[in-house]
Short mmCIF file of C-alpha atoms in Angstrom, two decimals:
data_model
loop_
_atom_site.label_atom_id
_atom_site.label_comp_id
_atom_site.label_asym_id
_atom_site.label_seq_id
_atom_site.Cartn_x
_atom_site.Cartn_y
_atom_site.Cartn_z
CA UNK A 1 -0.09 0.00 0.02
CA UNK A 2 2.55 2.61 1.13
CA UNK A 3 5.20 1.59 -1.50
CA UNK A 4 2.98 2.74 -4.35
CA UNK A 5 2.22 6.00 -2.61
CA UNK A 6 5.85 6.70 -1.82
CA UNK A 7 7.06 5.90 -5.32
CA UNK A 8 4.69 8.55 -6.49
CA UNK A 9 5.71 11.13 -3.85
CA UNK A 10 9.41 10.43 -4.09
CA UNK A 11 9.77 11.35 -7.73
CA UNK A 12 8.01 14.75 -7.46
CA UNK A 13 9.66 17.81 -6.37
CA UNK A 14 5.11 25.09 1.82
CA UNK A 15 6.20 28.07 1.22
CA UNK A 16 5.30 28.13 -2.44
CA UNK A 17 6.71 30.78 -4.82
CA UNK A 18 9.61 31.57 -2.48
CA UNK A 19 10.62 35.12 -3.08
CA UNK A 20 7.99 35.88 -5.72
CA UNK A 21 5.29 36.33 -2.98
CA UNK A 22 7.18 39.31 -1.64
CA UNK A 23 8.41 40.83 -4.88
CA UNK A 24 8.00 44.54 -5.52
CA UNK A 25 6.08 43.73 -8.74
CA UNK A 26 2.81 42.95 -6.92
CA UNK A 27 0.46 40.40 -8.42
CA UNK A 28 -2.10 37.80 -7.13
CA UNK A 29 0.79 35.79 -5.79
CA UNK A 30 1.60 38.59 -3.29
CA UNK A 31 -2.20 38.91 -2.50
CA UNK A 32 -2.29 35.17 -1.70
CA UNK A 33 -0.03 35.80 1.16
CA UNK A 34 -1.67 39.17 2.20
CA UNK A 35 -4.70 40.63 0.43
CA UNK A 36 -3.67 44.11 1.61
CA UNK A 37 -0.81 43.91 -0.92
CA UNK A 38 -3.34 44.53 -3.73
CA UNK A 39 -3.09 48.27 -2.97
CA UNK A 40 0.51 48.16 -4.12
CA UNK A 41 0.01 46.95 -7.69
CA UNK A 42 1.92 49.14 -10.12
CA UNK A 43 -0.72 49.62 -12.76
CA UNK A 44 -4.49 50.14 -12.94
CA UNK A 45 -5.07 46.51 -14.10
CA UNK A 46 -3.04 43.43 -13.19
CA UNK A 47 -3.66 40.19 -15.03
CA UNK A 48 -2.47 36.77 -13.72
CA UNK A 49 -2.29 34.36 -16.69
CA UNK A 50 -0.86 31.32 -14.88
CA UNK A 51 1.52 30.09 -12.21
CA UNK A 52 2.34 26.76 -10.76
CA UNK A 53 4.56 25.50 -7.84
CA UNK A 54 5.37 21.97 -6.81
CA UNK A 55 7.17 21.14 -3.52
CA UNK A 56 8.41 17.93 -1.86
CA UNK A 57 9.85 17.74 1.71
CA UNK A 58 10.52 15.05 4.20
CA UNK A 59 12.61 14.56 7.41
CA UNK A 60 14.69 11.54 6.65
CA UNK A 61 15.74 11.12 3.06
CA UNK A 62 18.16 13.35 1.17
CA UNK A 63 17.44 14.29 -2.49
CA UNK A 64 20.66 12.52 -3.61
CA UNK A 65 19.64 9.27 -1.85
CA UNK A 66 16.48 9.04 -4.05
CA UNK A 67 18.74 8.40 -7.06
CA UNK A 68 20.39 5.50 -5.39
CA UNK A 69 19.82 1.86 -5.98
CA UNK A 70 17.84 1.54 -2.70
CA UNK A 71 13.99 1.88 -2.92
CA UNK A 72 12.71 5.14 -1.49
CA UNK A 73 10.30 3.30 0.90
CA UNK A 74 13.26 1.35 2.23
CA UNK A 75 15.18 4.55 2.86
CA UNK A 76 12.43 6.57 4.56
CA UNK A 77 11.49 3.85 6.97
CA UNK A 78 15.06 3.22 8.18
CA UNK A 79 15.71 3.86 11.88
CA UNK A 80 13.25 4.69 14.58
CA UNK A 81 12.54 8.37 13.90
CA UNK A 82 8.87 9.02 12.94
CA UNK A 83 8.38 9.81 9.30
CA UNK A 84 6.99 13.26 8.21
CA UNK A 85 6.61 13.93 4.54
CA UNK A 86 4.78 16.62 2.52
CA UNK A 87 3.93 16.85 -1.07
CA UNK A 88 2.26 19.98 -2.15
CA UNK A 89 1.27 21.30 -5.68
CA UNK A 90 -0.66 24.41 -6.50
CA UNK A 91 -1.95 25.70 -9.87
CA UNK A 92 -2.85 29.38 -10.12
CA UNK A 93 -5.41 30.04 -12.80
CA UNK A 94 -6.53 33.19 -14.54
CA UNK A 95 -7.08 36.21 -12.21
CA UNK A 96 -7.28 40.00 -12.40
CA UNK A 97 -6.94 42.95 -10.05
CA UNK A 98 -7.89 46.60 -10.75
CA UNK A 99 -7.58 49.95 -8.77
CA UNK A 100 -10.39 52.35 -8.09
CA UNK A 101 -9.04 55.41 -6.17
CA UNK A 102 -8.31 54.10 -2.68
CA UNK A 103 -9.80 50.73 -3.24
CA UNK A 104 -8.37 47.71 -5.24
CA UNK A 105 -10.37 44.63 -6.15
CA UNK A 106 -9.26 41.24 -7.26
CA UNK A 107 -10.50 37.89 -8.60
CA UNK A 108 -8.33 34.80 -8.38
CA UNK A 109 -8.55 31.03 -9.06
CA UNK A 110 -6.44 28.23 -7.57
CA UNK A 111 -6.24 24.52 -7.33
CA UNK A 112 -4.35 22.41 -4.73
CA UNK A 113 -3.19 18.78 -4.39
CA UNK A 114 -1.51 17.48 -1.27
CA UNK A 115 -0.31 14.18 0.03
CA UNK A 116 1.10 13.88 3.57
CA UNK A 117 2.61 11.36 6.05
CA UNK A 118 2.35 12.77 9.62
CA UNK A 119 4.30 11.22 12.54
CA UNK A 120 4.14 7.74 10.92
CA UNK A 121 6.08 5.18 12.94
CA UNK A 122 9.01 3.90 10.96
CA UNK A 123 8.54 0.30 12.03
CA UNK A 124 4.89 0.27 11.07
CA UNK A 125 5.65 1.79 7.57
CA UNK A 126 8.47 -0.77 7.26
CA UNK A 127 6.23 -3.67 8.07
CA UNK A 128 3.64 -2.64 5.58
CA UNK A 129 5.94 -1.50 2.66
CA UNK A 130 8.99 -3.58 2.99
CA UNK A 131 7.70 -6.80 4.69
CA UNK A 132 9.63 -5.74 7.77
CA UNK A 133 12.99 -5.54 6.08
CA UNK A 134 14.45 -3.34 8.72
CA UNK A 135 12.78 -5.28 11.59
CA UNK A 136 14.66 -8.14 13.36
CA UNK A 137 12.62 -10.33 15.66
CA UNK A 138 10.10 -8.40 17.65
CA UNK A 139 9.60 -4.59 17.90
CA UNK A 140 7.33 -2.95 20.51
CA UNK A 141 5.57 0.32 19.46
CA UNK A 142 4.17 2.79 21.74
CA UNK A 143 3.08 6.04 20.09
CA UNK A 144 1.21 8.84 21.59
CA UNK A 145 0.85 10.59 18.21
CA UNK A 146 -1.94 10.40 15.65
CA UNK A 147 -0.17 8.75 12.81
CA UNK A 148 -1.76 9.92 9.51
CA UNK A 149 -1.66 9.15 5.84
CA UNK A 150 -3.69 11.83 4.07
CA UNK A 151 -4.43 13.12 0.59
CA UNK A 152 -6.56 16.12 -0.48
CA UNK A 153 -7.42 17.93 -3.74
CA UNK A 154 -9.55 21.03 -3.95
CA UNK A 155 -10.11 24.29 -5.89
CA UNK A 156 -10.93 27.79 -4.77
CA UNK A 157 -12.14 31.09 -6.31
CA UNK A 158 -11.34 34.17 -4.31
CA UNK A 159 -12.77 37.66 -4.32
CA UNK A 160 -10.57 40.27 -2.83
CA UNK A 161 -10.92 43.92 -1.64
CA UNK A 162 -8.22 46.18 -0.26
CA UNK A 163 -8.20 49.79 0.81
CA UNK A 164 -5.67 52.48 1.54
CA UNK A 165 -6.42 54.06 4.86
CA UNK A 166 -3.34 56.38 5.11
CA UNK A 167 -1.06 57.57 2.33
CA UNK A 168 1.29 60.63 2.76
CA UNK A 169 4.87 61.44 1.86
CA UNK A 170 6.30 59.12 4.52
CA UNK A 171 3.79 56.48 5.35
CA UNK A 172 1.26 54.19 3.59
CA UNK A 173 -1.16 51.93 5.48
CA UNK A 174 -3.59 49.54 3.92
CA UNK A 175 -5.94 46.61 4.91
CA UNK A 176 -7.49 43.84 2.79
CA UNK A 177 -9.67 40.69 2.81
CA UNK A 178 -10.19 37.75 0.52
CA UNK A 179 -13.36 35.67 0.61
CA UNK A 180 -13.00 32.23 -1.03
CA UNK A 181 -15.43 29.89 -2.31
CA UNK A 182 -14.10 26.35 -1.93
CA UNK A 183 -14.58 23.43 -4.34
CA UNK A 184 -13.70 20.17 -2.54
CA UNK A 185 -12.37 17.51 -5.00
CA UNK A 186 -11.15 14.31 -3.19
CA UNK A 187 -9.95 13.40 0.14
CA UNK A 188 -8.51 10.40 2.06
CA UNK A 189 -7.31 9.93 5.64
CA UNK A 190 -6.11 6.99 7.61
CA UNK A 191 -5.33 8.04 11.20
CA UNK A 192 -3.96 5.77 13.97
CA UNK A 193 -3.97 7.48 17.32
CA UNK A 194 -2.51 6.29 20.56
CA UNK A 195 -1.00 3.11 18.83
CA UNK A 196 0.51 0.43 21.00
CA UNK A 197 1.52 -3.03 19.71
CA UNK A 198 4.25 -5.58 18.78
CA UNK A 199 5.56 -6.27 15.33
CA UNK A 200 7.04 -9.67 14.75
CA UNK A 201 9.14 -10.69 11.79
CA UNK A 202 9.69 -14.42 11.42
CA UNK A 203 11.47 -15.32 8.11
CA UNK A 204 9.52 -12.52 6.31
CA UNK A 205 6.18 -13.32 7.78
CA UNK A 206 5.28 -10.07 9.53
CA UNK A 207 2.55 -9.98 12.12
CA UNK A 208 0.97 -7.54 14.56
CA UNK A 209 0.00 -8.63 18.00
CA UNK A 210 -0.99 -7.09 21.52
CA UNK A 211 -2.39 -4.06 19.73
CA UNK A 212 -4.63 -1.20 20.69
CA UNK A 213 -5.23 1.97 18.55
CA UNK A 214 -7.94 4.46 17.66
CA UNK A 215 -8.45 4.52 13.96
CA UNK A 216 -10.19 7.03 11.50
CA UNK A 217 -10.76 5.86 7.98
CA UNK A 218 -12.16 8.56 5.69
CA UNK A 219 -12.38 8.95 1.97
CA UNK A 220 -14.20 10.89 -0.64
CA UNK A 221 -14.28 11.06 -4.50
CA UNK A 222 -11.57 9.40 -6.62
CA UNK A 223 -9.17 8.93 -3.64
CA UNK A 224 -11.57 6.54 -2.06
CA UNK A 225 -10.94 4.00 -4.77
CA UNK A 226 -7.22 4.69 -5.40
CA UNK A 227 -4.89 7.18 -3.74
CA UNK A 228 -1.64 6.04 -5.51
CA UNK A 229 -2.49 7.29 -8.96
CA UNK A 230 -1.55 10.86 -9.81
CA UNK A 231 -4.44 11.22 -12.23
CA UNK A 232 -6.87 10.88 -9.37
CA UNK A 233 -5.57 13.95 -7.84
CA UNK A 234 -5.48 16.13 -11.00
CA UNK A 235 -8.79 14.87 -12.35
CA UNK A 236 -10.80 16.07 -9.32
CA UNK A 237 -9.22 19.43 -8.34
CA UNK A 238 -12.60 21.29 -8.72
CA UNK A 239 -15.70 19.61 -7.39
CA UNK A 240 -18.94 21.35 -6.50
CA UNK A 241 -18.81 24.49 -4.34
CA UNK A 242 -19.27 23.40 -0.78
CA UNK A 243 -17.16 25.61 1.63
CA UNK A 244 -15.91 29.02 2.42
CA UNK A 245 -12.66 30.58 3.84
CA UNK A 246 -11.25 33.99 4.34
CA UNK A 247 -7.92 35.75 4.46
CA UNK A 248 -7.31 39.01 6.34
CA UNK A 249 -4.27 41.25 6.21
CA UNK A 250 -2.66 44.67 6.88
CA UNK A 251 0.26 46.24 5.03
CA UNK A 252 2.59 49.20 5.95
CA UNK A 253 5.16 50.98 3.90
CA UNK A 254 7.76 53.39 5.07
CA UNK A 255 8.32 55.43 1.89
CA UNK A 256 11.70 56.27 0.39
CA UNK A 257 13.12 59.58 -0.69
CA UNK A 258 15.80 58.08 -2.82
CA UNK A 259 13.75 57.13 -5.76
CA UNK A 260 13.08 53.52 -4.64
CA UNK A 261 9.58 52.38 -4.00
CA UNK A 262 9.99 52.19 -0.35
CA UNK A 263 12.45 51.74 2.57
CA UNK A 264 10.36 49.10 4.34
CA UNK A 265 7.32 47.10 3.18
CA UNK A 266 5.80 45.02 5.98
CA UNK A 267 2.71 42.94 6.32
CA UNK A 268 0.73 40.72 8.71
CA UNK A 269 -2.03 38.26 7.72
CA UNK A 270 -4.26 35.44 8.85
CA UNK A 271 -5.15 33.06 6.03
CA UNK A 272 -7.40 30.06 5.42
CA UNK A 273 -9.98 30.67 8.12
CA UNK A 274 -12.58 28.13 7.12
CA UNK A 275 -13.11 24.68 5.66
CA UNK A 276 -15.09 22.60 3.17
CA UNK A 277 -17.62 19.67 3.32
CA UNK A 278 -16.93 16.65 1.23
CA UNK A 279 -20.12 15.22 -0.02
CA UNK A 280 -20.05 12.27 -2.53
CA UNK A 281 -21.79 8.94 -3.15
CA UNK A 282 -18.45 7.33 -2.41
CA UNK A 283 -18.07 9.13 0.94
CA UNK A 284 -17.25 7.55 4.26
CA UNK A 285 -15.72 8.61 7.54
CA UNK A 286 -15.75 6.12 10.39
CA UNK A 287 -13.97 5.88 13.73
CA UNK A 288 -12.87 2.44 14.91
CA UNK A 289 -11.23 0.76 17.88
CA UNK A 290 -8.51 -1.69 16.76
CA UNK A 291 -7.88 -4.46 19.33
CA UNK A 292 -5.70 -7.55 18.85
CA UNK A 293 -5.37 -9.71 21.83
CA UNK A 294 -2.20 -11.38 23.08
CA UNK A 295 -2.98 -14.79 21.47
CA UNK A 296 -4.20 -13.20 18.15
CA UNK A 297 -2.24 -11.68 15.27
CA UNK A 298 -2.83 -9.75 12.13
CA UNK A 299 -0.80 -10.64 8.98
CA UNK A 300 0.79 -7.33 7.76
CA UNK A 301 1.82 -8.80 4.39
CA UNK A 302 -1.70 -8.58 3.12
CA UNK A 303 -1.51 -4.80 2.84
CA UNK A 304 1.59 -4.75 0.46
CA UNK A 305 -0.49 -4.57 -2.67
CA UNK A 306 -3.46 -2.50 -1.36
CA UNK A 307 -4.11 0.85 -3.20
CA UNK A 308 -7.23 2.12 -1.52
CA UNK A 309 -8.58 2.77 1.93
CA UNK A 310 -11.73 1.01 1.08
CA UNK A 311 -9.49 -2.22 0.71
CA UNK A 312 -7.77 -1.43 3.88
CA UNK A 313 -10.99 -0.96 5.79
CA UNK A 314 -12.45 -4.20 4.36
CA UNK A 315 -9.39 -6.23 5.27
CA UNK A 316 -9.50 -4.98 8.92
CA UNK A 317 -13.16 -5.50 9.14
CA UNK A 318 -12.86 -9.15 7.86
CA UNK A 319 -10.13 -9.78 10.41
CA UNK A 320 -12.56 -9.14 13.25
CA UNK A 321 -10.27 -6.80 15.01
CA UNK A 322 -12.28 -3.62 14.36
CA UNK A 323 -15.08 -2.23 16.43
CA UNK A 324 -16.94 0.81 15.16
CA UNK A 325 -17.03 3.59 17.78
CA UNK A 326 -18.79 6.18 15.79
CA UNK A 327 -21.38 5.99 13.18
CA UNK A 328 -20.26 6.23 9.60
CA UNK A 329 -20.66 9.78 8.26
CA UNK A 330 -21.32 10.29 4.52
CA UNK A 331 -20.72 14.05 4.70
CA UNK A 332 -17.69 15.35 6.58
CA UNK A 333 -15.99 18.75 7.04
CA UNK A 334 -12.29 19.29 6.50
CA UNK A 335 -10.43 22.38 7.89
CA UNK A 336 -8.02 24.35 5.77
CA UNK A 337 -4.54 25.02 7.13
CA UNK A 338 -4.94 28.26 8.96
CA UNK A 339 -1.72 30.13 9.26
CA UNK A 340 -0.34 33.46 10.58
CA UNK A 341 2.16 35.17 8.25
CA UNK A 342 4.42 38.15 8.82
CA UNK A 343 7.04 39.71 6.68
CA UNK A 344 9.25 42.86 6.12
CA UNK A 345 11.09 43.71 2.93
CA UNK A 346 13.86 46.18 3.94
CA UNK A 347 16.05 48.24 1.68
CA UNK A 348 19.71 47.93 2.62
CA UNK A 349 21.19 50.08 -0.23
CA UNK A 350 19.82 51.32 -3.50
CA UNK A 351 18.16 48.47 -5.44
CA UNK A 352 19.36 45.85 -2.74
CA UNK A 353 16.73 44.50 -0.29
CA UNK A 354 16.45 41.81 2.30
CA UNK A 355 13.15 40.09 3.10
CA UNK A 356 12.30 38.40 6.34
CA UNK A 357 9.33 36.16 6.29
CA UNK A 358 7.73 33.73 8.74
CA UNK A 359 4.69 31.52 8.77
CA UNK A 360 3.27 29.86 11.81
CA UNK A 361 0.37 27.29 11.81
CA UNK A 362 -2.57 28.03 14.02
CA UNK A 363 -3.84 24.43 14.05
CA UNK A 364 -2.06 21.24 14.70
CA UNK A 365 -1.52 18.58 11.94
CA UNK A 366 -2.71 15.71 14.16
CA UNK A 367 -6.43 16.25 13.62
CA UNK A 368 -7.98 13.77 11.18
CA UNK A 369 -10.04 16.57 9.72
CA UNK A 370 -7.13 18.96 9.23
CA UNK A 371 -5.22 19.73 6.09
CA UNK A 372 -1.50 20.16 7.07
CA UNK A 373 0.74 23.16 6.94
CA UNK A 374 4.41 23.92 8.03
CA UNK A 375 6.14 26.39 10.38
CA UNK A 376 8.94 28.08 8.63
CA UNK A 377 11.21 31.17 8.60
CA UNK A 378 13.03 32.62 5.50
CA UNK A 379 15.53 35.29 4.72
CA UNK A 380 15.78 36.44 1.05
CA UNK A 381 18.36 38.92 -0.27
CA UNK A 382 17.27 40.37 -3.55
CA UNK A 383 18.45 42.86 -6.29
CA UNK A 384 15.59 44.55 -7.98
CA UNK A 385 14.94 47.03 -10.81
CA UNK A 386 11.60 47.96 -12.42
CA UNK A 387 11.83 45.03 -15.05
CA UNK A 388 14.41 42.67 -13.52
CA UNK A 389 14.78 41.01 -10.12
CA UNK A 390 17.02 38.31 -8.77
CA UNK A 391 16.89 36.80 -5.33
CA UNK A 392 18.02 33.89 -3.20
CA UNK A 393 15.59 32.59 -0.63
CA UNK A 394 17.04 30.78 2.39
CA UNK A 395 14.55 29.07 4.73
CA UNK A 396 14.24 26.60 7.52
CA UNK A 397 11.18 24.61 8.35
CA UNK A 398 9.96 22.02 10.82
CA UNK A 399 9.98 19.06 8.28
CA UNK A 400 13.11 19.20 6.21
CA UNK A 401 15.29 21.91 7.83
CA UNK A 402 17.51 24.20 5.88
CA UNK A 403 16.88 25.00 2.14
CA UNK A 404 18.45 27.67 -0.10
CA UNK A 405 17.52 28.47 -3.71
CA UNK A 406 17.39 31.07 -6.62
CA UNK A 407 14.63 32.92 -8.44
CA UNK A 408 14.42 35.60 -11.05
CA UNK A 409 11.77 37.85 -12.63
CA UNK A 410 11.97 39.49 -15.98
CA UNK A 411 9.06 41.89 -16.45
CA UNK A 412 6.01 39.69 -15.47
CA UNK A 413 7.71 36.28 -15.98
CA UNK A 414 9.23 34.60 -13.08
CA UNK A 415 10.79 31.10 -12.31
CA UNK A 416 12.95 29.50 -9.67
CA UNK A 417 13.32 27.20 -6.75
CA UNK A 418 13.49 27.62 -3.06
CA UNK A 419 15.79 24.70 -2.70
CA UNK A 420 18.04 24.26 -5.78
CA UNK A 421 21.24 25.40 -4.13
CA UNK A 422 21.07 23.02 -1.25
CA UNK A 423 19.67 20.26 -3.43
CA UNK A 424 22.80 20.42 -5.60
CA UNK A 425 25.42 21.39 -3.01
CA UNK A 426 24.22 19.15 -0.15
CA UNK A 427 22.02 16.19 0.45
CA UNK A 428 19.01 18.25 1.19
CA UNK A 429 15.58 16.81 2.16
CA UNK A 430 13.56 19.25 0.06
CA UNK A 431 12.95 20.06 -3.65
CA UNK A 432 10.72 22.56 -5.36
CA UNK A 433 10.22 24.41 -8.59
CA UNK A 434 7.85 27.33 -9.59
CA UNK A 435 7.14 29.57 -12.61
CA UNK A 436 4.42 32.02 -13.75
CA UNK A 437 3.50 35.02 -15.68
CA UNK A 438 1.44 38.11 -15.03
CA UNK A 439 1.22 41.55 -16.74
CA UNK A 440 -0.23 45.01 -16.03
CA UNK A 441 -1.68 47.75 -18.00
CA UNK A 442 -3.62 51.02 -17.62
#
């Protein structure tokens, strides 16, 4: 089951658009971080044609290791450290922003696909994916975490409004809000909370005994039938509208007298306040109690070729070790990853700036109804002119640690990576790439 998932996640490359989201040429990418930034667009109309960003991060396997002869699932489940892995992709569709005196309004479209491993015990993963390759004899597991395997796809359409409240020779202060209509696509979650048990490996026969755990098995849309096929994520990015969310932000500029746009551009925002309800004929969300007594055992090898949670659920039900603790729900709500973001772009000398950026999640990733996010901090030196900009983002996050990259903008076209330097120079645990294009006119 996990081997097919990890093969998919391992070949793909959350701070998306590192450096672009705080560039002086403001577009919908900046507004996605802070809607108040819309008041800083440089033309009356700003059109976003497209943008995309793909990011992969984990806490155990370096990018160079993936090209080795050892399978990815064998690498990531080595040792005893819990596995955390995040795969995120975002596609930014057509959007527009336009100024009207002190007001600026915007319309944006986005689609997301995510796959996550959250605090997964390495021994359990090894038993399922590798037939206990790294397990010798018996291994006792006692985990207080909610171990999760989760996949989500959804789309959103945002309507933004931002207003200048103060604008004089020295200072500019603005506020903004984005209201988003959410289009849930597909969802899958397997959560195992408070897991205790013993894994035994006897000549390749891997069994689980003396086990207690609280399970949540949930799925909706295409991911209920198969969550290892990439097409099941991309074919269901936009479902029917069934959720709402909002972003709020403020922006402050200390203006420059040296011909530059500003000396300091700072912002604070709270994003993704809200959630969406998955409603589909294929829906199911059920809480179970898994209990395997001392004289009983569950054969873990039966999960090696499983590709859907429906199959996992049926195998466990047929084993007789599952007791339903909560009625199956056919409609269930999933929370967006609510985060607090703060940044400051500071002029050091003419045309040379340094950006400080931090994001802190306001909800924990352990909840079965929670889409994940990451805490991170970044520092980005940049050289900028009206039509050209180059920068090097350096960040550290709670999953993969340090990453450094490069990005450039030429007029409205931009591309780059927040991790290409560390991926090439060191065995980094993160890889990403982004590109996009927008243009403005009066």
